[in-house]
PDB file of C-alpha atoms in Angstrom:
ATOM      1  CA  UNK A   5      68.191 143.366 123.848  1.00 82.00           C
ATOM      2  CA  UNK A   6      66.319 141.330 121.447  1.00 81.00           C
ATOM      3  CA  UNK A   7      65.467 144.364 119.316  1.00 81.00           C
ATOM      4  CA  UNK A   8      69.163 144.918 119.153  1.00 81.00           C
ATOM      5  CA  UNK A   9      69.880 141.516 118.034  1.00 77.00           C
ATOM      6  CA  UNK A  10      66.966 141.723 115.468  1.00 79.00           C
ATOM      7  CA  UNK A  11      68.563 145.040 114.129  1.00 76.00           C
ATOM      8  CA  UNK A  12      71.872 143.462 113.645  1.00 74.00           C
ATOM      9  CA  UNK A  13      70.524 140.420 111.879  1.00 69.00           C
ATOM     10  CA  UNK A  14      68.635 142.456 109.641  1.00 73.00           C
ATOM     11  CA  UNK A  15      71.519 144.636 108.772  1.00 71.00           C
ATOM     12  CA  UNK A  16      73.812 141.804 108.276  1.00 71.00           C
ATOM     13  CA  UNK A  17      71.131 139.894 105.893  1.00 68.00           C
ATOM     14  CA  UNK A  18      70.499 143.482 103.687  1.00 74.00           C
ATOM     15  CA  UNK A  19      73.801 142.897 102.603  1.00 71.00           C
ATOM     16  CA  UNK A  20      74.555 139.979 100.313  1.00 71.00           C
ATOM     17  CA  UNK A  21      78.131 139.410 100.800  1.00 72.00           C
ATOM     18  CA  UNK A  22      77.749 139.646 104.777  1.00 68.00           C
ATOM     19  CA  UNK A  23      74.722 137.312 104.370  1.00 66.00           C
ATOM     20  CA  UNK A  24      76.733 134.778 102.764  1.00 67.00           C
ATOM     21  CA  UNK A  25      79.874 134.823 105.113  1.00 67.00           C
ATOM     22  CA  UNK A  26      77.575 134.533 107.812  1.00 63.00           C
ATOM     23  CA  UNK A  27      75.772 131.841 106.412  1.00 67.00           C
ATOM     24  CA  UNK A  28      76.020 127.843 107.044  1.00 68.00           C
ATOM     25  CA  UNK A  29      76.587 127.753 103.097  1.00 67.00           C
ATOM     26  CA  UNK A  30      80.029 129.305 103.918  1.00 76.00           C
ATOM     27  CA  UNK A  31      80.953 128.199 107.284  1.00 78.00           C
ATOM     28  CA  UNK A  32      79.962 124.618 106.776  1.00 76.00           C
ATOM     29  CA  UNK A  33      82.524 124.124 103.756  1.00 78.00           C
ATOM     30  CA  UNK A  34      84.925 126.147 105.626  1.00 77.00           C
ATOM     31  CA  UNK A  35      85.100 124.209 108.437  1.00 77.00           C
ATOM     32  CA  UNK A  36      85.002 120.870 106.471  1.00 80.00           C
ATOM     33  CA  UNK A  37      88.088 121.909 104.722  1.00 82.00           C
ATOM     34  CA  UNK A  38      90.272 120.420 107.445  1.00 85.00           C
ATOM     35  CA  UNK A  39      89.553 116.833 105.759  1.00 83.00           C
ATOM     36  CA  UNK A  40      91.061 117.553 102.592  1.00 84.00           C
ATOM     37  CA  UNK A  41      94.028 119.414 104.211  1.00 87.00           C
ATOM     38  CA  UNK A  42      94.797 116.363 106.378  1.00 86.00           C
ATOM     39  CA  UNK A  43      94.374 114.081 103.620  1.00 84.00           C
ATOM     40  CA  UNK A  44      97.094 116.235 101.639  1.00 85.00           C
ATOM     41  CA  UNK A  45      99.398 116.265 104.596  1.00 87.00           C
ATOM     42  CA  UNK A  46      99.048 112.578 104.892  1.00 85.00           C
ATOM     43  CA  UNK A  47     100.431 111.948 101.477  1.00 84.00           C
ATOM     44  CA  UNK A  48     103.712 112.526 102.646  1.00 85.00           C
ATOM     45  CA  UNK A  49     103.545 109.931 105.305  1.00 85.00           C
ATOM     46  CA  UNK A  50     104.322 106.127 105.056  1.00 85.00           C
ATOM     47  CA  UNK A  51     101.563 104.133 103.305  1.00 86.00           C
ATOM     48  CA  UNK A  52     102.144 101.789 105.935  1.00 86.00           C
ATOM     49  CA  UNK A  53      99.211 103.974 108.089  1.00 86.00           C
ATOM     50  CA  UNK A  54      96.738 104.233 105.648  1.00 87.00           C
ATOM     51  CA  UNK A  55      93.257 102.713 106.647  1.00 89.00           C
ATOM     52  CA  UNK A  56      91.800 101.212 103.636  1.00 89.00           C
ATOM     53  CA  UNK A  57      88.206 101.048 105.027  1.00 94.00           C
ATOM     54  CA  UNK A  58      88.424 104.859 106.113  1.00 92.00           C
ATOM     55  CA  UNK A  59      89.817 105.718 102.894  1.00 92.00           C
ATOM     56  CA  UNK A  60      86.883 103.949 101.044  1.00 95.00           C
ATOM     57  CA  UNK A  61      84.404 105.736 103.496  1.00 95.00           C
ATOM     58  CA  UNK A  62      85.750 108.925 102.762  1.00 92.00           C
ATOM     59  CA  UNK A  63      85.769 108.165  99.064  1.00 94.00           C
ATOM     60  CA  UNK A  64      82.066 107.635  99.237  1.00 96.00           C
ATOM     61  CA  UNK A  65      81.456 110.434 101.555  1.00 94.00           C
ATOM     62  CA  UNK A  66      82.880 112.970  99.400  1.00 94.00           C
ATOM     63  CA  UNK A  67      81.437 111.759  95.896  1.00 95.00           C
ATOM     64  CA  UNK A  68      78.077 111.935  97.819  1.00 96.00           C
ATOM     65  CA  UNK A  69      78.697 115.322  98.910  1.00 92.00           C
ATOM     66  CA  UNK A  70      79.975 116.618  95.693  1.00 94.00           C
ATOM     67  CA  UNK A  71      76.706 115.667  94.188  1.00 95.00           C
ATOM     68  CA  UNK A  72      74.747 117.246  97.205  1.00 92.00           C
ATOM     69  CA  UNK A  73      76.529 120.405  96.654  1.00 91.00           C
ATOM     70  CA  UNK A  74      75.235 120.912  93.151  1.00 94.00           C
ATOM     71  CA  UNK A  75      71.600 119.563  94.122  1.00 94.00           C
ATOM     72  CA  UNK A  76      70.749 122.102  96.562  1.00 88.00           C
ATOM     73  CA  UNK A  77      69.598 125.678  95.752  1.00 87.00           C
ATOM     74  CA  UNK A  78      71.419 127.797  95.800  1.00 86.00           C
ATOM     75  CA  UNK A  79      74.442 125.526  94.548  1.00 90.00           C
ATOM     76  CA  UNK A  80      77.022 125.440  96.801  1.00 88.00           C
ATOM     77  CA  UNK A  81      80.453 125.820  94.649  1.00 91.00           C
ATOM     78  CA  UNK A  82      82.514 125.942  97.774  1.00 88.00           C
ATOM     79  CA  UNK A  83      81.353 122.716  99.545  1.00 89.00           C
ATOM     80  CA  UNK A  84      81.665 121.158  95.982  1.00 94.00           C
ATOM     81  CA  UNK A  85      85.352 122.317  95.576  1.00 92.00           C
ATOM     82  CA  UNK A  86      86.012 121.123  99.400  1.00 90.00           C
ATOM     83  CA  UNK A  87      84.689 117.588  98.483  1.00 92.00           C
ATOM     84  CA  UNK A  88      86.298 117.643  94.786  1.00 95.00           C
ATOM     85  CA  UNK A  89      89.836 118.083  96.431  1.00 93.00           C
ATOM     86  CA  UNK A  90      89.184 115.728  99.131  1.00 93.00           C
ATOM     87  CA  UNK A  91      88.041 112.803  96.686  1.00 95.00           C
ATOM     88  CA  UNK A  92      91.265 113.704  94.765  1.00 94.00           C
ATOM     89  CA  UNK A  93      93.135 113.063  97.937  1.00 93.00           C
ATOM     90  CA  UNK A  94      91.650 110.390  99.081  1.00 93.00           C
ATOM     91  CA  UNK A  95      91.766 108.404  95.652  1.00 95.00           C
ATOM     92  CA  UNK A  96      95.597 109.193  95.994  1.00 93.00           C
ATOM     93  CA  UNK A  97      95.574 107.553  99.466  1.00 93.00           C
ATOM     94  CA  UNK A  98      93.578 104.592  98.247  1.00 93.00           C
ATOM     95  CA  UNK A  99      95.922 103.957  95.212  1.00 93.00           C
ATOM     96  CA  UNK A 100      98.905 104.353  97.916  1.00 91.00           C
ATOM     97  CA  UNK A 101      97.311 102.005  99.983  1.00 92.00           C
ATOM     98  CA  UNK A 102      96.654  99.441  97.405  1.00 92.00           C
ATOM     99  CA  UNK A 103     100.229  99.801  96.293  1.00 91.00           C
ATOM    100  CA  UNK A 104     101.657  99.160  99.631  1.00 89.00           C
ATOM    101  CA  UNK A 105      99.493  96.194 100.872  1.00 87.00           C
ATOM    102  CA  UNK A 106      98.218  94.247  97.381  1.00 82.00           C
ATOM    103  CA  UNK A 107     100.896  95.147  94.736  1.00 81.00           C
ATOM    104  CA  UNK A 108     104.172  94.572  96.205  1.00 78.00           C
ATOM    105  CA  UNK A 109     104.932  97.820  97.405  1.00 75.00           C
ATOM    106  CA  UNK A 110     105.833  96.421 101.205  1.00 75.00           C
ATOM    107  CA  UNK A 111     108.236  93.980  99.534  1.00 73.00           C
ATOM    108  CA  UNK A 112     109.867  96.398  97.166  1.00 75.00           C
ATOM    109  CA  UNK A 113     110.410  98.860 100.407  1.00 71.00           C
ATOM    110  CA  UNK A 114     111.828  95.696 102.090  1.00 65.00           C
ATOM    111  CA  UNK A 115     114.290  94.873  99.421  1.00 61.00           C
ATOM    112  CA  UNK A 116     115.192  98.652  98.818  1.00 65.00           C
ATOM    113  CA  UNK A 117     115.857  98.694 102.795  1.00 59.00           C
ATOM    114  CA  UNK A 118     118.292  95.728 102.603  1.00 55.00           C
ATOM    115  CA  UNK A 119     120.341  97.141  99.472  1.00 57.00           C
ATOM    116  CA  UNK A 120     120.554 100.439 101.317  1.00 64.00           C
ATOM    117  CA  UNK A 121     121.749  98.500 104.494  1.00 59.00           C
ATOM    118  CA  UNK A 122     124.392  96.716 102.244  1.00 62.00           C
ATOM    119  CA  UNK A 123     125.549 100.093 100.838  1.00 68.00           C
ATOM    120  CA  UNK A 124     126.102 101.586 104.194  1.00 71.00           C
ATOM    121  CA  UNK A 125     127.694  98.362 105.511  1.00 71.00           C
ATOM    122  CA  UNK A 126     130.013  98.389 102.511  1.00 71.00           C
ATOM    123  CA  UNK A 127     130.837 102.043 103.064  1.00 76.00           C
ATOM    124  CA  UNK A 128     131.999 101.237 106.558  1.00 78.00           C
ATOM    125  CA  UNK A 129     134.189  98.422 105.801  1.00 73.00           C
ATOM    126  CA  UNK A 130     135.827 100.449 102.940  1.00 78.00           C
ATOM    127  CA  UNK A 131     136.451 103.425 105.463  1.00 80.00           C
ATOM    128  CA  UNK A 132     138.020 100.957 107.830  1.00 81.00           C
ATOM    129  CA  UNK A 133     140.242  99.182 105.149  1.00 80.00           C
ATOM    130  CA  UNK A 134     141.394 102.826 104.272  1.00 81.00           C
ATOM    131  CA  UNK A 135     141.898 103.631 107.705  1.00 81.00           C
ATOM    132  CA  UNK A 136     144.163 100.386 108.274  1.00 79.00           C
ATOM    133  CA  UNK A 137     146.154 100.913 105.065  1.00 81.00           C
ATOM    134  CA  UNK A 138     146.974 104.574 105.843  1.00 78.00           C
ATOM    135  CA  UNK A 139     148.498 103.695 109.253  1.00 70.00           C
TER     136      UNK A 139
END
């Protein structure tokens, strides 16, 4: 059995493309792409849910590993791309966090909600008046 595994491994390693797809140089970044995908999907959610500390930690993490991806030999461009996308996503989330918690976004949303509520009540009152007049 050991000879069979050794033969299969030698066959895989003799083909450069197959060797790459069976290496951690490929599977590490491929599995890591869940982080930027989640960050991009979270851009549609309310900024109220964003953790400032986690966003900062992920920004530092991605910047560090973008540098690492280019420092190793051979350079890992897939890892770089993964962390480049994550860095952009986390910076966007960081901006949304600051806008919501520190630059008046929460207050603007509250005022906008009050305006929308008043518009809905005015529309309901208008409908009631029209119904009463048409009787």
